[in-house]
Short mmCIF file of C-alpha atoms and ligand atoms in Angstrom, two decimals:
data_model
loop_
_atom_site.label_atom_id
_atom_site.label_comp_id
_atom_site.label_asym_id
_atom_site.label_seq_id
_atom_site.Cartn_x
_atom_site.Cartn_y
_atom_site.Cartn_z
CA MET A 1 79.32 78.17 105.18
CA THR A 2 76.52 80.39 106.41
CA GLN A 3 75.38 83.50 104.58
CA GLU A 4 77.00 85.35 107.16
CA GLN A 5 80.36 83.74 106.78
CA ARG A 6 80.13 84.03 102.80
CA ALA A 7 79.16 87.55 103.24
CA GLU A 8 81.97 88.46 105.40
CA ASP A 9 84.69 86.24 103.38
CA GLN A 10 82.79 88.80 100.25
CA VAL A 11 83.68 91.89 102.62
CA LYS A 12 87.36 90.82 103.18
CA SER A 13 88.13 90.33 99.50
CA GLY A 14 87.27 93.79 97.97
CA SER A 15 89.16 97.00 97.46
CA ILE A 16 87.94 100.42 96.17
CA LEU A 17 90.20 103.09 94.14
CA VAL A 18 89.21 106.91 94.85
CA VAL A 19 90.51 109.13 92.17
CA GLY A 20 90.94 112.93 93.57
CA GLY A 21 91.70 113.58 96.83
CA GLY A 22 89.10 116.63 96.87
CA ILE A 23 86.08 116.81 99.55
CA SER A 24 84.54 114.34 97.69
CA GLY A 25 86.99 111.99 97.10
CA LEU A 26 88.15 112.46 100.75
CA THR A 27 84.14 111.63 102.34
CA ALA A 28 83.90 108.52 99.61
CA THR A 29 87.54 106.91 101.13
CA LEU A 30 86.96 107.95 104.64
CA GLU A 31 83.10 106.84 104.37
CA ALA A 32 84.35 102.98 102.74
CA ALA A 33 87.24 102.84 105.25
CA GLU A 34 85.74 103.44 108.02
CA VAL A 35 83.00 100.22 107.24
CA GLY A 36 85.65 98.10 106.98
CA TYR A 37 87.11 98.47 103.49
CA GLU A 38 90.58 98.64 102.20
CA VAL A 39 90.61 102.22 99.82
CA PHE A 40 93.49 103.23 97.97
CA LEU A 41 92.89 107.12 97.27
CA VAL A 42 95.17 108.77 94.38
CA GLU A 43 95.68 112.20 93.87
CA LYS A 44 97.47 114.27 91.63
CA ASN A 45 98.29 117.11 93.02
CA PRO A 46 101.15 117.07 96.05
CA TYR A 47 98.24 117.49 98.73
CA LEU A 48 94.64 116.44 99.41
CA GLY A 49 92.00 118.73 99.83
CA GLY A 50 91.51 119.87 96.41
CA ARG A 51 89.47 123.28 95.54
CA VAL A 52 87.96 123.59 99.09
CA ALA A 53 91.61 124.28 100.54
CA GLN A 54 92.10 127.31 98.21
CA LEU A 55 88.95 129.19 99.41
CA ARG A 56 89.14 131.53 102.28
CA TYR A 57 85.72 130.74 103.83
CA TYR A 58 82.97 128.29 102.93
CA PHE A 59 78.74 128.88 103.40
CA PRO A 60 76.80 128.17 104.83
CA LYS A 61 78.79 128.56 107.80
CA LEU A 62 81.50 130.66 106.43
CA CYS A 63 84.48 128.58 108.32
CA PRO A 64 88.11 128.57 107.28
CA PRO A 65 88.41 125.44 104.79
CA THR A 66 90.38 124.19 107.68
CA CYS A 67 87.93 123.42 109.89
CA GLY A 68 86.54 120.81 107.50
CA LEU A 69 89.74 119.70 105.97
CA GLU A 70 92.00 119.00 109.06
CA ILE A 71 89.27 116.49 110.74
CA ASN A 72 89.30 114.31 108.01
CA PHE A 73 92.96 114.46 107.68
CA LYS A 74 93.37 112.90 110.55
CA ARG A 75 90.98 110.32 110.00
CA ILE A 76 92.69 109.22 107.10
CA LYS A 77 96.00 109.21 109.04
CA ASP A 78 94.34 107.16 111.29
CA ASN A 79 92.72 104.88 109.24
CA PRO A 80 95.33 101.56 108.52
CA ARG A 81 92.84 100.88 105.92
CA ILE A 82 93.52 104.15 103.48
CA LYS A 83 96.65 104.31 101.53
CA TYR A 84 96.95 107.22 100.16
CA PHE A 85 99.12 108.79 97.04
CA THR A 86 100.12 111.93 96.37
CA LEU A 87 101.44 113.06 92.62
CA ALA A 88 99.75 110.25 91.17
CA GLU A 89 97.79 109.31 88.36
CA VAL A 90 96.23 106.33 87.23
CA LEU A 91 97.36 105.03 83.83
CA SER A 92 95.05 101.73 82.80
CA VAL A 93 92.22 100.42 84.14
CA SER A 94 90.82 97.00 82.88
CA GLY A 95 88.37 94.04 83.78
CA GLY A 96 85.32 94.66 85.12
CA PRO A 97 82.78 95.30 88.32
CA GLY A 98 84.32 93.88 91.22
CA ASN A 99 87.78 92.64 89.45
CA TYR A 100 89.49 95.69 88.31
CA ASP A 101 93.41 95.69 87.80
CA VAL A 102 94.39 99.16 87.75
CA THR A 103 97.82 100.79 86.94
CA ILE A 104 98.89 103.66 88.72
CA LYS A 105 101.84 106.27 88.33
CA LEU A 106 104.02 107.61 91.15
CA ASN A 107 105.92 111.05 89.99
CA PRO A 108 108.68 112.36 92.08
CA ARG A 109 108.31 114.68 95.00
CA TYR A 110 112.24 115.00 95.44
CA VAL A 111 111.35 115.06 99.25
CA ASN A 112 110.77 112.23 101.26
CA GLU A 113 109.20 111.90 104.14
CA LYS A 114 112.29 113.06 106.59
CA CYS A 115 111.02 116.79 105.95
CA THR A 116 110.36 118.78 108.70
CA CYS A 117 109.34 121.93 106.94
CA CYS A 118 112.01 123.51 108.43
CA GLY A 119 112.00 125.88 105.16
CA GLU A 120 115.63 125.76 104.65
CA CYS A 121 115.70 124.56 100.67
CA ALA A 122 113.23 127.43 100.00
CA LYS A 123 115.88 130.02 101.27
CA ALA A 124 118.62 128.38 99.08
CA SER A 125 116.89 128.32 96.14
CA THR A 126 116.86 130.93 94.07
CA THR A 127 114.41 129.58 91.01
CA GLU A 128 110.97 131.41 91.14
CA VAL A 129 108.22 129.56 90.03
CA ALA A 130 104.54 130.88 89.30
CA ASN A 131 102.35 129.62 92.48
CA ASP A 132 99.18 127.56 91.11
CA PHE A 133 97.76 127.48 94.53
CA ASN A 134 97.23 130.79 94.18
CA PHE A 135 96.50 131.35 90.29
CA GLY A 136 100.04 132.64 89.25
CA MET A 137 99.45 135.89 91.65
CA ASP A 138 102.61 135.27 93.28
CA MET A 139 105.66 132.91 92.76
CA THR A 140 107.27 129.84 94.95
CA LYS A 141 110.62 129.21 95.81
CA GLY A 142 111.69 125.95 93.00
CA ALA A 143 111.32 123.89 96.43
CA TYR A 144 108.29 125.03 98.24
CA LEU A 145 105.16 124.06 100.74
CA PRO A 146 102.34 123.71 98.42
CA HIS A 147 100.47 125.84 100.71
CA GLN A 148 100.44 126.43 105.03
CA MET A 149 97.91 123.65 105.48
CA ALA A 150 98.99 121.25 103.05
CA PHE A 151 98.47 117.60 104.22
CA PRO A 152 100.90 115.72 103.45
CA MET A 153 102.99 118.39 105.43
CA ARG A 154 106.04 118.10 103.18
CA TYR A 155 108.10 119.82 100.90
CA VAL A 156 107.95 119.50 97.47
CA LEU A 157 110.74 119.79 94.42
CA SER A 158 109.29 121.68 91.32
CA PRO A 159 110.13 119.25 88.24
CA LYS A 160 111.68 122.67 86.61
CA VAL A 161 115.07 122.78 89.16
CA VAL A 162 115.27 119.13 89.27
CA GLY A 163 118.85 118.51 87.09
CA THR A 164 119.64 122.23 87.91
CA ASP A 165 122.25 123.69 90.24
CA ASP A 166 119.19 125.08 92.13
CA ALA A 167 118.14 122.02 93.05
CA LYS A 168 121.96 121.09 94.21
CA ARG A 169 121.47 124.01 96.43
CA CYS A 170 118.21 122.45 97.91
CA LEU A 171 119.90 119.56 98.39
CA GLU A 172 122.74 121.10 100.09
CA ALA A 173 120.98 123.39 102.62
CA CYS A 174 118.33 120.15 103.78
CA GLU A 175 120.38 119.22 106.93
CA TYR A 176 117.61 116.13 107.36
CA ASP A 177 118.91 114.03 104.54
CA ALA A 178 115.38 114.65 103.13
CA ILE A 179 115.74 115.55 99.56
CA ASP A 180 116.13 112.80 97.18
CA LEU A 181 116.81 114.25 93.83
CA ASP A 182 117.82 110.24 92.11
CA MET A 183 113.74 109.94 92.63
CA GLN A 184 111.94 108.67 89.41
CA PRO A 185 108.47 107.90 88.55
CA LYS A 186 107.11 104.65 89.63
CA SER A 187 104.26 102.47 88.30
CA MET A 188 102.00 100.08 90.78
CA ASN A 189 99.35 97.71 90.24
CA LEU A 190 96.38 97.02 92.34
CA LYS A 191 93.25 95.31 91.83
CA VAL A 192 90.02 96.78 93.30
CA GLY A 193 86.43 95.97 92.82
CA ALA A 194 84.98 99.40 92.34
CA ILE A 195 86.34 102.55 91.41
CA ILE A 196 85.37 106.60 92.15
CA TRP A 197 86.13 108.83 89.97
CA ALA A 198 86.06 112.19 92.52
CA THR A 199 87.99 114.53 89.79
CA GLY A 200 86.51 117.31 90.42
CA TRP A 201 86.06 121.09 88.48
CA LYS A 202 88.40 123.23 87.04
CA PRO A 203 87.15 127.49 86.94
CA TYR A 204 86.34 128.02 83.58
CA ASP A 205 89.35 129.24 81.54
CA ALA A 206 87.76 133.31 81.84
CA SER A 207 90.35 134.14 78.51
CA LYS A 208 87.79 132.39 76.53
CA ILE A 209 85.08 134.71 77.34
CA THR A 210 86.38 137.77 75.21
CA ASN A 211 83.79 140.43 75.88
CA LEU A 212 84.21 140.52 79.70
CA GLY A 213 87.87 141.74 80.01
CA PHE A 214 89.74 139.34 81.34
CA GLN A 215 92.91 140.89 79.64
CA TYR A 216 93.03 143.66 82.22
CA LYS A 217 94.88 143.15 85.27
CA ASN A 218 91.57 144.31 87.53
CA VAL A 219 89.39 141.80 86.18
CA ILE A 220 90.30 138.75 87.97
CA THR A 221 88.17 135.32 88.54
CA ASN A 222 85.92 134.46 91.63
CA MET A 223 88.77 131.92 92.79
CA MET A 224 91.52 134.34 92.59
CA MET A 225 89.28 136.59 94.60
CA GLU A 226 89.16 133.64 97.05
CA ARG A 227 93.00 133.79 96.95
CA LEU A 228 93.13 137.18 97.92
CA ALA A 229 91.08 137.51 100.39
CA ALA A 230 93.00 134.80 102.32
CA PRO A 231 95.33 135.17 104.90
CA ASN A 232 97.76 133.00 103.37
CA GLY A 233 97.22 134.76 99.93
CA PRO A 234 99.38 136.74 97.99
CA THR A 235 97.99 140.08 99.56
CA GLY A 236 97.61 138.49 102.80
CA GLY A 237 93.95 138.38 103.05
CA LYS A 238 93.91 142.33 101.77
CA ILE A 239 91.61 142.55 98.78
CA LEU A 240 94.08 144.54 96.94
CA ARG A 241 93.43 145.70 92.98
CA PRO A 242 95.96 143.79 91.34
CA SER A 243 97.21 147.06 88.95
CA ASP A 244 98.83 149.28 91.80
CA ASN A 245 97.92 147.37 94.75
CA LYS A 246 95.40 149.87 96.12
CA GLU A 247 92.51 148.69 98.62
CA ILE A 248 89.67 148.67 97.17
CA SER A 249 86.27 151.08 97.45
CA THR A 250 84.24 149.61 94.70
CA ILE A 251 84.06 146.24 92.96
CA ALA A 252 81.30 144.67 90.72
CA PHE A 253 80.93 140.75 90.50
CA VAL A 254 79.94 139.44 87.09
CA GLN A 255 77.40 136.28 87.08
CA CYS A 256 76.84 133.72 84.66
CA ALA A 257 80.57 134.41 83.14
CA GLY A 258 80.77 131.58 80.89
CA SER A 259 78.14 129.51 82.56
CA ARG A 260 74.33 129.56 81.04
CA ASP A 261 75.80 130.55 77.44
CA GLU A 262 76.10 127.68 74.37
CA ASN A 263 79.35 129.37 73.28
CA HIS A 264 80.98 128.38 76.53
CA LEU A 265 79.14 126.63 79.61
CA PRO A 266 75.60 125.73 78.75
CA TYR A 267 74.86 124.55 82.22
CA CYS A 268 74.14 126.66 85.32
CA SER A 269 77.32 126.32 87.66
CA TYR A 270 75.14 125.79 90.86
CA ILE A 271 77.72 127.99 93.20
CA CYS A 272 78.86 130.82 91.46
CA CYS A 273 75.86 132.92 93.02
CA MET A 274 76.40 132.10 96.63
CA ALA A 275 80.31 132.29 96.28
CA SER A 276 79.79 136.29 94.55
CA LEU A 277 77.42 136.84 98.09
CA LYS A 278 80.01 135.13 100.26
CA GLN A 279 82.98 137.34 98.77
CA THR A 280 80.59 140.46 99.22
CA THR A 281 81.28 139.61 103.08
CA TYR A 282 84.70 139.50 102.61
CA VAL A 283 84.91 142.85 100.97
CA ARG A 284 82.12 144.47 103.05
CA GLU A 285 84.01 143.44 106.32
CA LEU A 286 87.42 144.25 105.44
CA TYR A 287 86.23 147.56 103.85
CA PRO A 288 83.04 148.99 105.78
CA GLU A 289 82.50 151.97 103.21
CA ALA A 290 82.99 149.94 99.72
CA LYS A 291 80.31 149.77 97.69
CA VAL A 292 79.53 146.19 95.86
CA TYR A 293 77.56 146.09 92.48
CA ILE A 294 76.40 142.37 91.63
CA PHE A 295 74.95 141.93 87.93
CA TYR A 296 72.92 138.93 87.47
CA ILE A 297 71.09 137.26 85.25
CA ASP A 298 68.90 135.22 87.56
CA VAL A 299 70.43 134.81 91.55
CA ARG A 300 70.41 131.04 92.77
CA ALA A 301 70.09 130.41 96.06
CA PRO A 302 68.69 127.04 96.84
CA GLY A 303 67.41 126.19 99.69
CA GLN A 304 66.69 127.58 103.23
CA ARG A 305 70.07 128.28 104.55
CA TYR A 306 70.95 129.70 101.16
CA GLU A 307 67.94 131.89 100.82
CA LYS A 308 69.07 133.83 103.98
CA PHE A 309 72.09 133.99 103.19
CA TYR A 310 70.95 135.97 99.98
CA LYS A 311 68.29 138.02 102.06
CA LYS A 312 71.08 139.03 104.50
CA ILE A 313 73.40 140.46 101.48
CA LYS A 314 70.28 142.09 99.78
CA ALA A 315 69.52 143.94 103.12
CA ASP A 316 73.21 145.50 102.77
CA GLU A 317 72.19 149.18 101.61
CA ASN A 318 76.38 149.31 100.08
CA VAL A 319 75.55 145.98 98.17
CA PHE A 320 72.98 146.77 94.77
CA LEU A 321 71.79 143.70 93.10
CA ILE A 322 71.42 144.83 89.33
CA LYS A 323 69.27 142.34 86.97
CA GLY A 324 70.96 142.36 83.87
CA LYS A 325 73.57 140.58 81.52
CA VAL A 326 76.93 142.19 81.30
CA ALA A 327 77.60 142.85 77.99
CA GLU A 328 81.19 144.62 78.12
CA VAL A 329 83.73 145.18 80.34
CA ARG A 330 86.56 147.62 79.45
CA GLU A 331 89.29 149.21 81.20
CA ASP A 332 90.45 153.21 81.35
CA PRO A 333 94.11 152.87 80.04
CA ASN A 334 95.20 155.68 82.58
CA SER A 335 93.65 154.95 85.85
CA LYS A 336 93.12 151.68 85.00
CA ASP A 337 89.99 151.77 86.57
CA ILE A 338 86.70 148.99 85.14
CA THR A 339 83.92 150.15 83.72
CA VAL A 340 81.10 147.45 83.89
CA VAL A 341 78.24 147.83 80.82
CA ALA A 342 74.53 146.28 80.97
CA GLU A 343 71.11 146.89 80.18
CA ASN A 344 69.28 146.95 83.52
CA ALA A 345 66.23 143.71 82.43
CA VAL A 346 63.83 145.46 85.05
CA THR A 347 63.71 149.29 83.88
CA GLY A 348 65.60 149.06 80.53
CA GLU A 349 67.88 151.40 81.20
CA ARG A 350 71.79 150.79 79.61
CA ILE A 351 74.06 151.17 83.23
CA GLU A 352 77.82 151.43 82.97
CA GLN A 353 79.13 151.54 86.47
CA THR A 354 82.61 152.31 87.03
CA VAL A 355 84.63 150.48 90.24
CA ASP A 356 88.30 149.55 90.82
CA MET A 357 87.94 146.22 90.39
CA ALA A 358 85.57 143.14 88.50
CA VAL A 359 84.96 139.54 89.71
CA LEU A 360 84.07 137.44 86.82
CA ALA A 361 81.85 134.71 88.60
CA THR A 362 83.43 132.28 86.50
CA GLY A 363 81.74 128.67 86.48
CA MET A 364 82.83 124.99 87.05
CA GLU A 365 84.21 122.75 84.34
CA PRO A 366 84.63 119.06 84.42
CA SER A 367 88.23 118.52 85.10
CA VAL A 368 88.66 115.69 82.96
CA ALA A 369 86.82 117.81 80.43
CA GLY A 370 88.99 117.32 77.29
CA THR A 371 90.89 114.24 78.41
CA LYS A 372 90.04 110.48 78.23
CA LEU A 373 89.70 108.61 81.37
CA PRO A 374 91.15 105.34 80.86
CA GLY A 375 88.66 102.02 81.46
CA ASN A 376 86.13 102.82 79.33
CA VAL A 377 84.53 105.77 81.52
CA ARG A 378 81.88 107.22 80.22
CA VAL A 379 81.11 110.99 80.16
CA ASP A 380 78.12 113.50 79.65
CA PRO A 381 78.46 115.93 76.45
CA ASP A 382 79.68 118.42 78.64
CA GLY A 383 82.55 116.37 80.25
CA PHE A 384 81.04 115.16 83.71
CA VAL A 385 81.80 111.88 84.43
CA ILE A 386 78.74 108.97 84.32
CA SER A 387 78.66 106.38 87.01
CA ASP A 388 77.31 102.76 85.61
CA LEU A 389 74.47 102.39 87.96
CA ALA A 390 73.25 99.37 85.89
CA GLN A 391 76.61 97.10 85.99
CA GLY A 392 78.33 98.73 88.87
CA GLY A 393 81.78 99.02 89.48
CA MET A 394 82.54 102.60 87.94
CA PHE A 395 81.02 105.46 90.30
CA ALA A 396 81.35 109.32 89.87
CA THR A 397 80.95 111.53 92.63
CA GLY A 398 80.84 115.76 93.80
CA CYS A 399 81.99 118.19 91.01
CA ALA A 400 83.29 114.89 88.61
CA ALA A 401 79.89 113.87 88.44
CA LYS A 402 78.00 117.65 88.39
CA PRO A 403 78.49 121.39 89.92
CA LEU A 404 77.85 121.12 93.48
CA ASP A 405 78.46 122.88 96.75
CA VAL A 406 80.72 121.19 99.62
CA VAL A 407 77.63 120.00 101.67
CA SER A 408 76.17 117.85 98.72
CA SER A 409 79.15 116.78 97.52
CA ASN A 410 79.40 115.34 100.60
CA GLN A 411 75.92 113.63 100.50
CA HIS A 412 77.21 112.36 96.83
CA ALA A 413 80.40 110.85 98.09
CA THR A 414 78.29 108.83 100.99
CA GLY A 415 76.28 107.29 98.39
CA MET A 416 78.74 106.47 95.95
CA ALA A 417 80.75 105.02 98.77
CA LEU A 418 77.67 102.75 99.44
CA LYS A 419 77.10 101.99 95.80
CA ALA A 420 81.29 101.06 95.52
CA ILE A 421 80.04 98.74 98.61
CA GLN A 422 77.40 97.27 96.99
CA THR A 423 79.69 96.35 93.71
CA LEU A 424 82.18 94.51 96.19
CA VAL A 425 79.57 92.83 98.34
CA ASN A 426 77.24 91.61 95.20
CA ARG A 427 80.38 90.50 93.09
C1 LIG B 1 84.39 130.58 93.88
C2 LIG B 1 84.15 129.21 94.24
C3 LIG B 1 83.75 129.31 95.61
C4 LIG B 1 83.43 128.45 96.43
N1 LIG B 1 82.98 128.24 97.67
C5 LIG B 1 81.94 127.50 98.51
C6 LIG B 1 81.58 127.45 99.68
O1 LIG B 1 81.59 128.92 100.22
N2 LIG B 1 80.77 126.30 99.91
C7 LIG B 1 80.75 125.85 99.22
O2 LIG B 1 79.96 124.48 99.87
N3 LIG B 1 81.18 125.43 97.93
C8 LIG B 1 82.00 126.37 97.16
N4 LIG B 1 82.28 126.30 96.12
C9 LIG B 1 82.09 125.03 95.44
C10 LIG B 1 83.52 123.93 96.05
O3 LIG B 1 84.87 124.54 95.55
C11 LIG B 1 82.86 122.53 95.57
O4 LIG B 1 82.04 122.25 96.29
C12 LIG B 1 84.43 121.39 95.83
O5 LIG B 1 85.05 121.57 95.42
C13 LIG B 1 84.00 119.99 95.65
O6 LIG B 1 84.64 119.16 95.89
P1 LIG B 1 85.32 117.94 94.77
O7 LIG B 1 86.25 117.21 95.60
O8 LIG B 1 83.98 117.45 94.17
O9 LIG B 1 86.28 118.36 93.55
P2 LIG B 1 87.58 119.11 93.90
O10 LIG B 1 87.75 119.83 94.96
O11 LIG B 1 87.55 119.71 92.25
O12 LIG B 1 88.64 117.91 93.84
C14 LIG B 1 89.07 116.99 93.32
C15 LIG B 1 90.12 116.83 93.28
O13 LIG B 1 90.63 115.51 92.17
C16 LIG B 1 92.07 115.91 91.95
N5 LIG B 1 91.86 115.33 90.37
C17 LIG B 1 91.40 116.00 89.52
N6 LIG B 1 91.65 115.02 88.37
C18 LIG B 1 92.56 113.82 88.90
C19 LIG B 1 93.00 112.89 88.30
N7 LIG B 1 92.86 112.62 86.74
N8 LIG B 1 93.79 111.79 88.67
C20 LIG B 1 94.22 112.29 90.41
N9 LIG B 1 93.36 112.71 91.04
C21 LIG B 1 93.13 114.62 90.04
C22 LIG B 1 91.92 117.10 91.87
O14 LIG B 1 93.69 117.91 92.12
C23 LIG B 1 91.44 117.82 92.78
O15 LIG B 1 92.12 117.37 94.74
C24 LIG B 1 82.98 127.00 95.57
C25 LIG B 1 83.38 127.34 94.02
C26 LIG B 1 83.61 128.26 93.39
C27 LIG B 1 83.97 128.31 92.03
S1 LIG B 2 113.49 119.13 102.44
FE1 LIG B 2 115.07 119.22 104.13
S2 LIG B 2 115.55 121.81 104.00
FE2 LIG B 2 113.43 121.26 102.80
S3 LIG B 2 111.98 121.57 104.35
FE3 LIG B 2 111.87 119.58 104.51
S4 LIG B 2 113.59 119.10 105.97
FE4 LIG B 2 113.39 121.41 105.23
S1 LIG B 3 75.56 129.48 89.97
FE1 LIG B 3 74.52 132.08 89.56
S2 LIG B 3 76.44 132.54 88.30
FE2 LIG B 3 76.57 130.32 88.16
S3 LIG B 3 75.41 129.89 86.48
FE3 LIG B 3 74.00 129.93 87.77
S4 LIG B 3 72.85 131.33 87.63
FE4 LIG B 3 74.45 132.06 86.74
#
């Protein structure tokens, strides 16, 4: 057997498991599959796309998430080497590099591939369930489409209604035989040569930051802001303050909310300065008279493009960047206005700025923090997954590995796809 034949034989025998269908997992999947490897992509949500799907726009170009995601979904659909599973999770992993046995749990969607997205089941449902996609700021029905650009484009029944009369109402309303209330959880065994953990991040729990006022209605997180500004969000894209649905004229951003703080996340979350600068553009476009106050410790806008973005926002006369750590956020019980209290680190003066609404620039925590991944996957003290670069086989990418933006996640995922391929061909 020639060296080439041996290499070809080895190429054909390996497959890769990617856990997490956000932008990093999608990229790793596509990069590996498009050079000829079989890839299994496992996503716990009923849709692919991860957190990027929840953004209004994404920088630096400020395009809607559909631009990047839809092309990836098309490439996934068109590639026979990719098998993707939603509502799925990894139960166990055994074996070693080049030869892992993996068990996947597939949770029931209760809706099959005959679904045409006609929406009749949602009309028939009388149950209301908090909408996780919009961070509970509105409700969905017991039968729902996770969001307007969901992939796969298919309804799902909330487990909360299964076994109730509401589920029967949904079943009766469906003319396409697409609802199957007998679906059960299933498990599936896979043999793979390498595993890429692309499990991403979750917003840091703002209720743990006791001095920043998250208990008040008009104090929201930056991810809630993305949904408020989105046309398919709870307010149809208007940034309205939650207590009275008033259009805002003043807003404050509180940077490093929970990040760079030994009591919460000790690291810099990398992206939240840029996120607030981006969200400033949402406010300024919608409400040309609005004033924006950004309280920061340092503004981190890494690289040439982000620095340019920062400078543009800084030049806006309605945007006030105040260097000072926020000590307190309080509410006026009558007007529900919010006052942000900080010490200006440049002038030393105490500032009390009253605004309609405040946004906490909460950081990124690894989504698996506090849980144990199967297969002796190693994590660092903050919960980020560590790639085994010495032995190969197990890799972490995107925000599962460290806080990153989309561009860097894509680059990182491409690198990790290559590392996974190297495990397969060298085993
Ligand atoms: C407020 C805010 C605004 C932002 N705006 C921008 C921006 O404009 N531009 C930009 O470049 N970046 C932005 N970012 C950063 C961007 O969101 C991340 O770079 C991006 O989400 C990273 O993608 P990911 O795939 O690594 O993680 P995620 O998007 O978190 O995707 C991970 C996926 O894995 C799934 N998953 C998790 N655990 C499991 C499991 N155990 N089993 C199976 N599946 C699992 C999740 O459901 C999810 O679908 C912003 C971040 C914040 C906080
Ligand atoms: S499950 Fe049936 S009723 Fe519901 S959207 Fe799909 S096809 Fe329509
Ligand atoms: S990116 Fe900015 S707001 Fe976020 S933790 Fe770092 S310095 Fe703080």
